[in-house]
Amino acid sequence: MGDDPARLYRLDGVAHIDGVINDEDIAYQLGLPVDGCYVSGCLSEFQIYIQGGRPAWVWFQELLGVTPPPSQVQKYAVNCSWFQETFGECPEGADDETLFADKSGNRVHIRWLPYVARLEEMGTYSWSSAALAWLYRCMCRVANRHVVKLAGPLQLLQSWIFWRFPLFRPAGWSGYNPSSSEKGPRVQMWRLRIDRLQDREGSPCSLSGCRTAADVLQVVHPEALEPRHMALWRSVTSLIYFAVIEWHQIDRVLPQFGGVQPRPGPALNIDFLMSKDGRGGDRWFPYHLQKWHLYWESRAETVLRFDVVADPGPSHEFLEWWLQHGKRFLSPDMHLGDPRAVPIPVEASQRGVGVVPDMDRPEDVPDRRRVERRARVGTRRSQRD
């Protein structure tokens, strides 16, 4: 998901925050277990790729007893309003939110038909890693200046922000829904609030190690906190949601798990995978993206082991690296830029260097299509020549 967009340091007595939404957060925020089969398959050609599968709308009729009219279908997505009108309202206590919403927020893709056909197996999948993969992908997309809407499990993102930054919690935050008016000024205000955070006003520690975790334990399903699930919170592995592949790089946020952050190596470049979301034609993704599915299969072998310390945080070596590559403020430099030298805190040296075990690392898969296209076609100048 890029080079750690959630990391924020300040080094001059202001905020030192290091964190990114990970599988541990999903366990505590949504109560979803991590260990299980990847959520993958195909999107619509079920009769080709799945044993016992049927053509999409034939299978839809067999499973649900009715087929939506063409006016309620956009390609392979059915309007939620049709489901509500056809099958009635959700049972009492059911949540209308969805973890895998698109930007419309009001359609359901038929990729889920094979899962409906095997409802008894729903508990065997890693819904946590699938939701995290989709959130990472949606956050990457919205970073594009041409994208104006954010899809994905936004209730998770909002809950994570309010948990990690207690000062940002509004009154009655469980039902918080900001208005869409004055978007520009509101963004500027929140950037300033983040820039003005003071030391320890964020909560980078592991939720399992926080004193307030006892309150959360009362509402989290015990299965999500079984050892086989908790161990994978520290696994550096792939995250899979059909054609969406992301990478769980918790080796770059060790203070969130109680460790000392060493100088990081290069971030994994999976730009080419970022362009793959299934819209280029249906495939059996466990085969088409086999390498990344195999990484998930070996997830237990890539669990990080490191020392947990009383004062987790960045090492001296990391802060030296960060001073060269990081950005101190979100607001424009003309408002908050500080020309003074930034001293590295003494406690950073006292923590030691921090150590991450050597692990096999996937090869980068950069997106070279533009470069290759230019090599085939040539620039305008070369064509004229």
GROMACS .gro file of C-alpha atoms in nm:
model
  385
    1MET     CA    1   0.000   0.000   0.000
    2GLY     CA    2   0.272   0.240  -0.092
    3ASP     CA    3   0.552   0.334   0.144
    4ASP     CA    4   0.374   0.346   0.481
    5PRO     CA    5   0.122   0.629   0.434
    6ALA     CA    6   0.001   0.594   0.793
    7ARG     CA    7   0.340   0.673   0.945
    8LEU     CA    8   0.385   1.014   1.107
    9TYR     CA    9   0.681   1.136   1.310
   10ARG     CA   10   0.776   1.479   1.427
   11LEU     CA   11   1.102   1.449   1.627
   12ASP     CA   12   1.076   1.790   1.795
   13GLY     CA   13   0.854   1.715   2.091
   14VAL     CA   14   0.544   1.678   1.881
   15ALA     CA   15   0.369   1.362   1.765
   16HIS     CA   16   0.560   1.038   1.705
   17ILE     CA   17   0.295   0.809   1.556
   18ASP     CA   18   0.367   0.488   1.374
   19GLY     CA   19   0.088   0.266   1.259
   20VAL     CA   20  -0.113   0.120   0.976
   21ILE     CA   21  -0.441  -0.067   0.982
   22ASN     CA   22  -0.360  -0.438   1.003
   23ASP     CA   23  -0.521  -0.773   1.084
   24GLU     CA   24  -0.497  -0.706   1.457
   25ASP     CA   25  -0.708  -0.394   1.418
   26ILE     CA   26  -0.973  -0.584   1.222
   27ALA     CA   27  -0.991  -0.847   1.493
   28TYR     CA   28  -1.055  -0.585   1.761
   29GLN     CA   29  -1.262  -0.342   1.557
   30LEU     CA   30  -1.479  -0.588   1.363
   31GLY     CA   31  -1.426  -0.919   1.546
   32LEU     CA   32  -1.314  -1.102   1.231
   33PRO     CA   33  -1.070  -1.396   1.255
   34VAL     CA   34  -0.760  -1.399   1.034
   35ASP     CA   35  -0.666  -1.761   0.976
   36GLY     CA   36  -0.857  -1.939   0.702
   37CYS     CA   37  -0.887  -1.988   0.328
   38TYR     CA   38  -0.830  -1.691   0.101
   39VAL     CA   39  -1.140  -1.520  -0.041
   40SER     CA   40  -1.092  -1.574  -0.412
   41GLY     CA   41  -1.225  -1.758  -0.714
   42CYS     CA   42  -1.375  -1.606  -1.027
   43LEU     CA   43  -1.626  -1.329  -1.091
   44SER     CA   44  -1.896  -1.466  -1.320
   45GLU     CA   45  -1.787  -1.761  -1.540
   46PHE     CA   46  -1.880  -2.016  -1.275
   47GLN     CA   47  -1.967  -2.294  -1.521
   48ILE     CA   48  -1.609  -2.280  -1.655
   49TYR     CA   49  -1.401  -2.255  -1.339
   50ILE     CA   50  -1.603  -2.422  -1.063
   51GLN     CA   51  -1.697  -2.789  -1.044
   52GLY     CA   52  -2.074  -2.803  -1.028
   53GLY     CA   53  -2.101  -2.435  -1.119
   54ARG     CA   54  -2.378  -2.301  -1.338
   55PRO     CA   55  -2.406  -2.006  -1.576
   56ALA     CA   56  -2.434  -1.697  -1.359
   57TRP     CA   57  -2.803  -1.615  -1.386
   58VAL     CA   58  -2.910  -1.981  -1.395
   59TRP     CA   59  -2.728  -2.034  -1.067
   60PHE     CA   60  -2.877  -1.712  -0.930
   61GLN     CA   61  -3.227  -1.849  -1.007
   62GLU     CA   62  -3.150  -2.187  -0.850
   63LEU     CA   63  -3.007  -2.039  -0.530
   64LEU     CA   64  -3.244  -1.750  -0.471
   65GLY     CA   65  -3.555  -1.865  -0.656
   66VAL     CA   66  -3.590  -1.550  -0.863
   67THR     CA   67  -3.390  -1.348  -1.118
   68PRO     CA   68  -3.367  -0.969  -1.111
   69PRO     CA   69  -3.506  -0.778  -1.410
   70PRO     CA   70  -3.250  -0.618  -1.646
   71SER     CA   71  -3.335  -0.273  -1.508
   72GLN     CA   72  -3.198  -0.382  -1.168
   73VAL     CA   73  -2.869  -0.515  -1.304
   74GLN     CA   74  -2.555  -0.330  -1.409
   75LYS     CA   75  -2.329  -0.585  -1.576
   76TYR     CA   76  -2.292  -0.840  -1.294
   77ALA     CA   77  -2.399  -0.622  -1.001
   78VAL     CA   78  -2.755  -0.623  -0.867
   79ASN     CA   79  -2.912  -0.321  -0.702
   80CYS     CA   80  -2.950  -0.357  -0.325
   81SER     CA   81  -3.295  -0.196  -0.350
   82TRP     CA   82  -3.412  -0.498  -0.553
   83PHE     CA   83  -3.294  -0.738  -0.281
   84GLN     CA   84  -3.474  -0.534  -0.016
   85GLU     CA   85  -3.797  -0.518  -0.214
   86THR     CA   86  -3.783  -0.887  -0.308
   87PHE     CA   87  -3.673  -1.048   0.015
   88GLY     CA   88  -3.789  -0.791   0.270
   89GLU     CA   89  -3.585  -0.607   0.529
   90CYS     CA   90  -3.286  -0.751   0.710
   91PRO     CA   91  -3.354  -0.938   1.034
   92GLU     CA   92  -3.354  -0.731   1.351
   93GLY     CA   93  -2.999  -0.657   1.463
   94ALA     CA   94  -2.847  -0.718   1.120
   95ASP     CA   95  -2.598  -0.460   0.998
   96ASP     CA   96  -2.668  -0.283   0.670
   97GLU     CA   97  -2.297  -0.202   0.631
   98THR     CA   98  -2.086  -0.412   0.396
   99LEU     CA   99  -1.712  -0.478   0.408
  100PHE     CA  100  -1.679  -0.499   0.030
  101ALA     CA  101  -1.884  -0.202  -0.091
  102ASP     CA  102  -1.801  -0.032  -0.418
  103LYS     CA  103  -1.824   0.344  -0.462
  104SER     CA  104  -2.193   0.325  -0.542
  105GLY     CA  105  -2.263   0.160  -0.208
  106ASN     CA  106  -2.591   0.023  -0.342
  107ARG     CA  107  -2.505  -0.281  -0.555
  108VAL     CA  108  -2.402  -0.641  -0.484
  109HIS     CA  109  -2.180  -0.834  -0.728
  110ILE     CA  110  -2.271  -1.190  -0.821
  111ARG     CA  111  -1.915  -1.308  -0.747
  112TRP     CA  112  -2.059  -1.416  -0.412
  113LEU     CA  113  -2.287  -1.684  -0.561
  114PRO     CA  114  -2.041  -1.972  -0.497
  115TYR     CA  115  -2.021  -1.862  -0.134
  116VAL     CA  116  -2.401  -1.852  -0.107
  117ALA     CA  117  -2.405  -2.206  -0.246
  118ARG     CA  118  -2.179  -2.317   0.041
  119LEU     CA  119  -2.307  -2.118   0.335
  120GLU     CA  120  -2.192  -2.387   0.577
  121GLU     CA  121  -1.829  -2.305   0.483
  122MET     CA  122  -1.848  -1.928   0.535
  123GLY     CA  123  -1.666  -1.950   0.867
  124THR     CA  124  -1.361  -2.115   0.711
  125TYR     CA  125  -1.248  -1.808   0.514
  126SER     CA  126  -1.011  -1.528   0.611
  127TRP     CA  127  -1.261  -1.242   0.593
  128SER     CA  128  -1.018  -1.025   0.787
  129SER     CA  129  -0.742  -1.040   0.526
  130ALA     CA  130  -0.995  -0.995   0.242
  131ALA     CA  131  -1.145  -0.684   0.403
  132LEU     CA  132  -0.796  -0.546   0.467
  133ALA     CA  133  -0.690  -0.608   0.106
  134TRP     CA  134  -0.996  -0.424  -0.022
  135LEU     CA  135  -0.942  -0.131   0.217
  136TYR     CA  136  -0.575  -0.101   0.117
  137ARG     CA  137  -0.668  -0.102  -0.253
  138CYS     CA  138  -0.942   0.157  -0.206
  139MET     CA  139  -0.709   0.386  -0.007
  140CYS     CA  140  -0.449   0.358  -0.283
  141ARG     CA  141  -0.704   0.448  -0.548
  142VAL     CA  142  -0.840   0.750  -0.365
  143ALA     CA  143  -0.485   0.887  -0.337
  144ASN     CA  144  -0.511   0.955  -0.711
  145ARG     CA  145  -0.608   1.320  -0.750
  146HIS     CA  146  -0.866   1.227  -1.014
  147VAL     CA  147  -1.058   0.999  -0.774
  148VAL     CA  148  -1.321   1.174  -0.563
  149LYS     CA  149  -1.493   0.887  -0.378
  150LEU     CA  150  -1.361   0.631  -0.132
  151ALA     CA  151  -1.504   0.277  -0.134
  152GLY     CA  152  -1.432  -0.014   0.098
  153PRO     CA  153  -1.503  -0.091   0.465
  154LEU     CA  154  -1.519   0.273   0.575
  155GLN     CA  155  -1.665   0.183   0.915
  156LEU     CA  156  -1.333   0.006   0.985
  157LEU     CA  157  -1.129   0.307   0.878
  158GLN     CA  158  -1.338   0.545   1.089
  159SER     CA  159  -1.328   0.319   1.394
  160TRP     CA  160  -0.950   0.278   1.362
  161ILE     CA  161  -0.899   0.655   1.347
  162PHE     CA  162  -1.111   0.719   1.654
  163TRP     CA  163  -0.938   0.439   1.846
  164ARG     CA  164  -0.583   0.538   1.758
  165PHE     CA  165  -0.646   0.913   1.794
  166PRO     CA  166  -0.874   0.958   2.098
  167LEU     CA  167  -0.866   1.338   2.066
  168PHE     CA  168  -1.036   1.309   1.728
  169ARG     CA  169  -1.341   1.125   1.861
  170PRO     CA  170  -1.658   1.335   1.833
  171ALA     CA  171  -1.934   1.310   2.090
  172GLY     CA  172  -2.150   1.007   2.013
  173TRP     CA  173  -1.889   0.881   1.768
  174SER     CA  174  -2.045   0.536   1.727
  175GLY     CA  175  -2.301   0.695   1.495
  176TYR     CA  176  -2.080   0.969   1.356
  177ASN     CA  177  -2.165   1.073   0.999
  178PRO     CA  178  -2.002   1.401   0.884
  179SER     CA  179  -2.183   1.621   0.636
  180SER     CA  180  -2.052   1.659   0.283
  181SER     CA  181  -2.063   2.039   0.294
  182GLU     CA  182  -1.748   2.253   0.312
  183LYS     CA  183  -1.526   1.959   0.222
  184GLY     CA  184  -1.220   2.173   0.139
  185PRO     CA  185  -1.208   2.370   0.466
  186ARG     CA  186  -1.273   2.052   0.664
  187VAL     CA  187  -0.974   1.876   0.503
  188GLN     CA  188  -0.751   2.174   0.585
  189MET     CA  189  -0.876   2.175   0.944
  190TRP     CA  190  -0.799   1.806   0.995
  191ARG     CA  191  -0.453   1.843   0.846
  192LEU     CA  192  -0.382   2.117   1.095
  193ARG     CA  193  -0.515   1.907   1.382
  194ILE     CA  194  -0.287   1.620   1.282
  195ASP     CA  195   0.009   1.857   1.249
  196ARG     CA  196  -0.056   1.989   1.600
  197LEU     CA  197  -0.071   1.650   1.768
  198GLN     CA  198   0.155   1.633   2.068
  199ASP     CA  199   0.375   1.346   2.174
  200ARG     CA  200   0.178   1.038   2.287
  201GLU     CA  201  -0.156   1.185   2.180
  202GLY     CA  202  -0.180   0.900   1.931
  203SER     CA  203  -0.198   0.536   2.030
  204PRO     CA  204   0.063   0.339   1.831
  205CYS     CA  205   0.072   0.047   2.074
  206SER     CA  206  -0.075  -0.293   2.004
  207LEU     CA  207  -0.437  -0.307   2.106
  208SER     CA  208  -0.370  -0.632   2.286
  209GLY     CA  209  -0.118  -0.446   2.502
  210CYS     CA  210  -0.325  -0.137   2.577
  211ARG     CA  211  -0.495  -0.100   2.912
  212THR     CA  212  -0.825  -0.013   2.745
  213ALA     CA  213  -0.823  -0.344   2.554
  214ALA     CA  214  -1.017  -0.498   2.843
  215ASP     CA  215  -1.320  -0.296   2.733
  216VAL     CA  216  -1.285  -0.430   2.380
  217LEU     CA  217  -1.245  -0.791   2.492
  218GLN     CA  218  -1.596  -0.784   2.631
  219VAL     CA  219  -1.747  -0.743   2.284
  220VAL     CA  220  -1.498  -0.930   2.060
  221HIS     CA  221  -1.586  -1.290   1.976
  222PRO     CA  222  -1.338  -1.523   2.154
  223GLU     CA  223  -1.261  -1.709   1.830
  224ALA     CA  224  -1.097  -1.398   1.681
  225LEU     CA  225  -0.847  -1.403   1.970
  226GLU     CA  226  -0.743  -1.766   1.943
  227PRO     CA  227  -0.362  -1.815   1.916
  228ARG     CA  228  -0.378  -1.935   1.554
  229HIS     CA  229  -0.541  -1.606   1.456
  230MET     CA  230  -0.335  -1.377   1.679
  231ALA     CA  231  -0.008  -1.522   1.547
  232LEU     CA  232  -0.098  -1.408   1.195
  233TRP     CA  233  -0.132  -1.046   1.306
  234ARG     CA  234   0.249  -1.042   1.272
  235SER     CA  235   0.271  -1.231   0.944
  236VAL     CA  236   0.434  -1.060   0.647
  237THR     CA  237   0.227  -1.211   0.369
  238SER     CA  238  -0.018  -1.147   0.088
  239LEU     CA  239  -0.372  -1.022   0.138
  240ILE     CA  240  -0.623  -1.154  -0.115
  241TYR     CA  241  -0.967  -1.045  -0.227
  242PHE     CA  242  -1.039  -1.212  -0.563
  243ALA     CA  243  -0.820  -1.019  -0.815
  244VAL     CA  244  -0.702  -0.771  -0.550
  245ILE     CA  245  -0.357  -0.850  -0.408
  246GLU     CA  246  -0.198  -0.642  -0.133
  247TRP     CA  247   0.092  -0.696   0.105
  248HIS     CA  248   0.081  -0.707   0.487
  249GLN     CA  249   0.404  -0.520   0.562
  250ILE     CA  250   0.394  -0.511   0.940
  251ASP     CA  251   0.775  -0.536   0.942
  252ARG     CA  252   0.765  -0.159   0.877
  253VAL     CA  253   0.549  -0.076   1.180
  254LEU     CA  254   0.700  -0.280   1.462
  255PRO     CA  255   0.627  -0.019   1.735
  256GLN     CA  256   0.259  -0.092   1.681
  257PHE     CA  257   0.335  -0.444   1.807
  258GLY     CA  258   0.566  -0.339   2.089
  259GLY     CA  259   0.898  -0.356   1.905
  260VAL     CA  260   1.177  -0.122   1.802
  261GLN     CA  261   1.163  -0.013   1.439
  262PRO     CA  262   1.493  -0.066   1.253
  263ARG     CA  263   1.588   0.110   0.933
  264PRO     CA  264   1.349  -0.036   0.673
  265GLY     CA  265   1.448  -0.195   0.348
  266PRO     CA  266   1.286  -0.091   0.020
  267ALA     CA  267   0.907  -0.119   0.019
  268LEU     CA  268   0.767  -0.394  -0.200
  269ASN     CA  269   0.667  -0.254  -0.538
  270ILE     CA  270   0.344  -0.418  -0.658
  271ASP     CA  271   0.228  -0.133  -0.882
  272PHE     CA  272   0.142  -0.372  -1.164
  273LEU     CA  273  -0.093  -0.565  -0.935
  274MET     CA  274  -0.261  -0.237  -0.841
  275SER     CA  275  -0.407  -0.220  -1.190
  276LYS     CA  276  -0.563  -0.566  -1.159
  277ASP     CA  277  -0.914  -0.580  -1.020
  278GLY     CA  278  -1.087  -0.827  -1.249
  279ARG     CA  279  -1.232  -0.578  -1.494
  280GLY     CA  280  -1.002  -0.699  -1.774
  281GLY     CA  281  -1.184  -1.032  -1.811
  282ASP     CA  282  -1.276  -1.315  -1.580
  283ARG     CA  283  -1.018  -1.568  -1.466
  284TRP     CA  284  -0.965  -1.829  -1.198
  285PHE     CA  285  -0.757  -1.604  -0.978
  286PRO     CA  286  -0.600  -1.876  -0.757
  287TYR     CA  287  -0.429  -1.992  -1.078
  288HIS     CA  288  -0.381  -1.659  -1.256
  289LEU     CA  289  -0.225  -1.505  -0.943
  290GLN     CA  290  -0.091  -1.831  -0.810
  291LYS     CA  291   0.231  -1.699  -0.661
  292TRP     CA  292   0.047  -1.462  -0.429
  293HIS     CA  293  -0.203  -1.726  -0.327
  294LEU     CA  294   0.088  -1.953  -0.235
  295TYR     CA  295   0.229  -1.680  -0.012
  296TRP     CA  296  -0.096  -1.685   0.182
  297GLU     CA  297  -0.083  -2.065   0.203
  298SER     CA  298   0.257  -2.035   0.378
  299ARG     CA  299   0.146  -1.747   0.604
  300ALA     CA  300   0.243  -1.930   0.924
  301GLU     CA  301   0.605  -1.948   0.806
  302THR     CA  302   0.636  -1.569   0.771
  303VAL     CA  303   0.531  -1.466   1.121
  304LEU     CA  304   0.780  -1.208   1.251
  305ARG     CA  305   0.959  -1.277   1.576
  306PHE     CA  306   1.117  -0.982   1.753
  307ASP     CA  307   1.176  -0.849   2.104
  308VAL     CA  308   0.888  -0.669   2.271
  309VAL     CA  309   1.020  -0.376   2.477
  310ALA     CA  310   0.881  -0.147   2.745
  311ASP     CA  311   0.925   0.164   2.530
  312PRO     CA  312   0.842   0.071   2.170
  313GLY     CA  313   0.929   0.321   1.904
  314PRO     CA  314   1.170   0.409   1.623
  315SER     CA  315   1.540   0.338   1.651
  316HIS     CA  316   1.810   0.602   1.599
  317GLU     CA  317   1.892   0.444   1.262
  318PHE     CA  318   1.532   0.458   1.154
  319LEU     CA  319   1.493   0.825   1.246
  320GLU     CA  320   1.807   0.912   1.050
  321TRP     CA  321   1.652   0.738   0.750
  322TRP     CA  322   1.317   0.907   0.808
  323LEU     CA  323   1.474   1.254   0.821
  324GLN     CA  324   1.593   1.195   0.465
  325HIS     CA  325   1.270   1.048   0.326
  326GLY     CA  326   0.983   1.151   0.553
  327LYS     CA  327   0.754   1.451   0.556
  328ARG     CA  328   0.713   1.638   0.884
  329PHE     CA  329   0.384   1.815   0.813
  330LEU     CA  330   0.070   1.762   0.606
  331SER     CA  331  -0.009   2.132   0.582
  332PRO     CA  332   0.179   2.357   0.335
  333ASP     CA  333   0.534   2.443   0.439
  334MET     CA  334   0.451   2.813   0.429
  335HIS     CA  335   0.217   2.756   0.724
  336LEU     CA  336   0.406   2.507   0.937
  337GLY     CA  337   0.753   2.472   0.790
  338ASP     CA  338   1.031   2.489   1.048
  339PRO     CA  339   1.378   2.579   0.915
  340ARG     CA  340   1.551   2.470   1.236
  341ALA     CA  341   1.748   2.147   1.252
  342VAL     CA  342   1.555   1.859   1.401
  343PRO     CA  343   1.732   1.677   1.683
  344ILE     CA  344   1.686   1.302   1.720
  345PRO     CA  345   1.556   1.223   2.071
  346VAL     CA  346   1.801   1.059   2.313
  347GLU     CA  347   1.556   0.777   2.389
  348ALA     CA  348   1.577   0.666   2.024
  349SER     CA  349   1.942   0.574   2.078
  350GLN     CA  350   1.862   0.403   2.406
  351ARG     CA  351   1.614   0.169   2.238
  352GLY     CA  352   1.886   0.001   2.031
  353VAL     CA  353   1.886  -0.065   1.660
  354GLY     CA  354   1.587  -0.297   1.638
  355VAL     CA  355   1.606  -0.623   1.445
  356VAL     CA  356   1.379  -0.783   1.187
  357PRO     CA  357   1.464  -1.142   1.088
  358ASP     CA  358   1.584  -1.197   0.735
  359MET     CA  359   1.301  -1.338   0.525
  360ASP     CA  360   1.251  -1.433   0.162
  361ARG     CA  361   1.103  -1.131  -0.012
  362PRO     CA  362   0.885  -1.141  -0.323
  363GLU     CA  363   1.024  -0.981  -0.635
  364ASP     CA  364   0.890  -0.639  -0.724
  365VAL     CA  365   0.620  -0.626  -0.992
  366PRO     CA  366   0.635  -0.262  -1.107
  367ASP     CA  367   0.394  -0.130  -1.366
  368ARG     CA  368   0.610  -0.084  -1.676
  369ARG     CA  369   0.331  -0.072  -1.932
  370ARG     CA  370   0.375   0.297  -2.010
  371VAL     CA  371   0.752   0.256  -2.058
  372GLU     CA  372   0.703  -0.055  -2.273
  373ARG     CA  373   0.434   0.115  -2.480
  374ARG     CA  374   0.663   0.407  -2.549
  375ALA     CA  375   0.943   0.168  -2.645
  376ARG     CA  376   0.718   0.001  -2.902
  377VAL     CA  377   0.568   0.319  -3.045
  378GLY     CA  378   0.849   0.569  -2.995
  379THR     CA  379   0.818   0.930  -2.892
  380ARG     CA  380   0.673   1.189  -3.127
  381ARG     CA  381   1.019   1.328  -3.193
  382SER     CA  382   1.158   0.986  -3.287
  383GLN     CA  383   0.860   0.921  -3.512
  384ARG     CA  384   0.919   1.249  -3.695
  385ASP     CA  385   1.288   1.169  -3.731
   0.00000   0.00000   0.00000
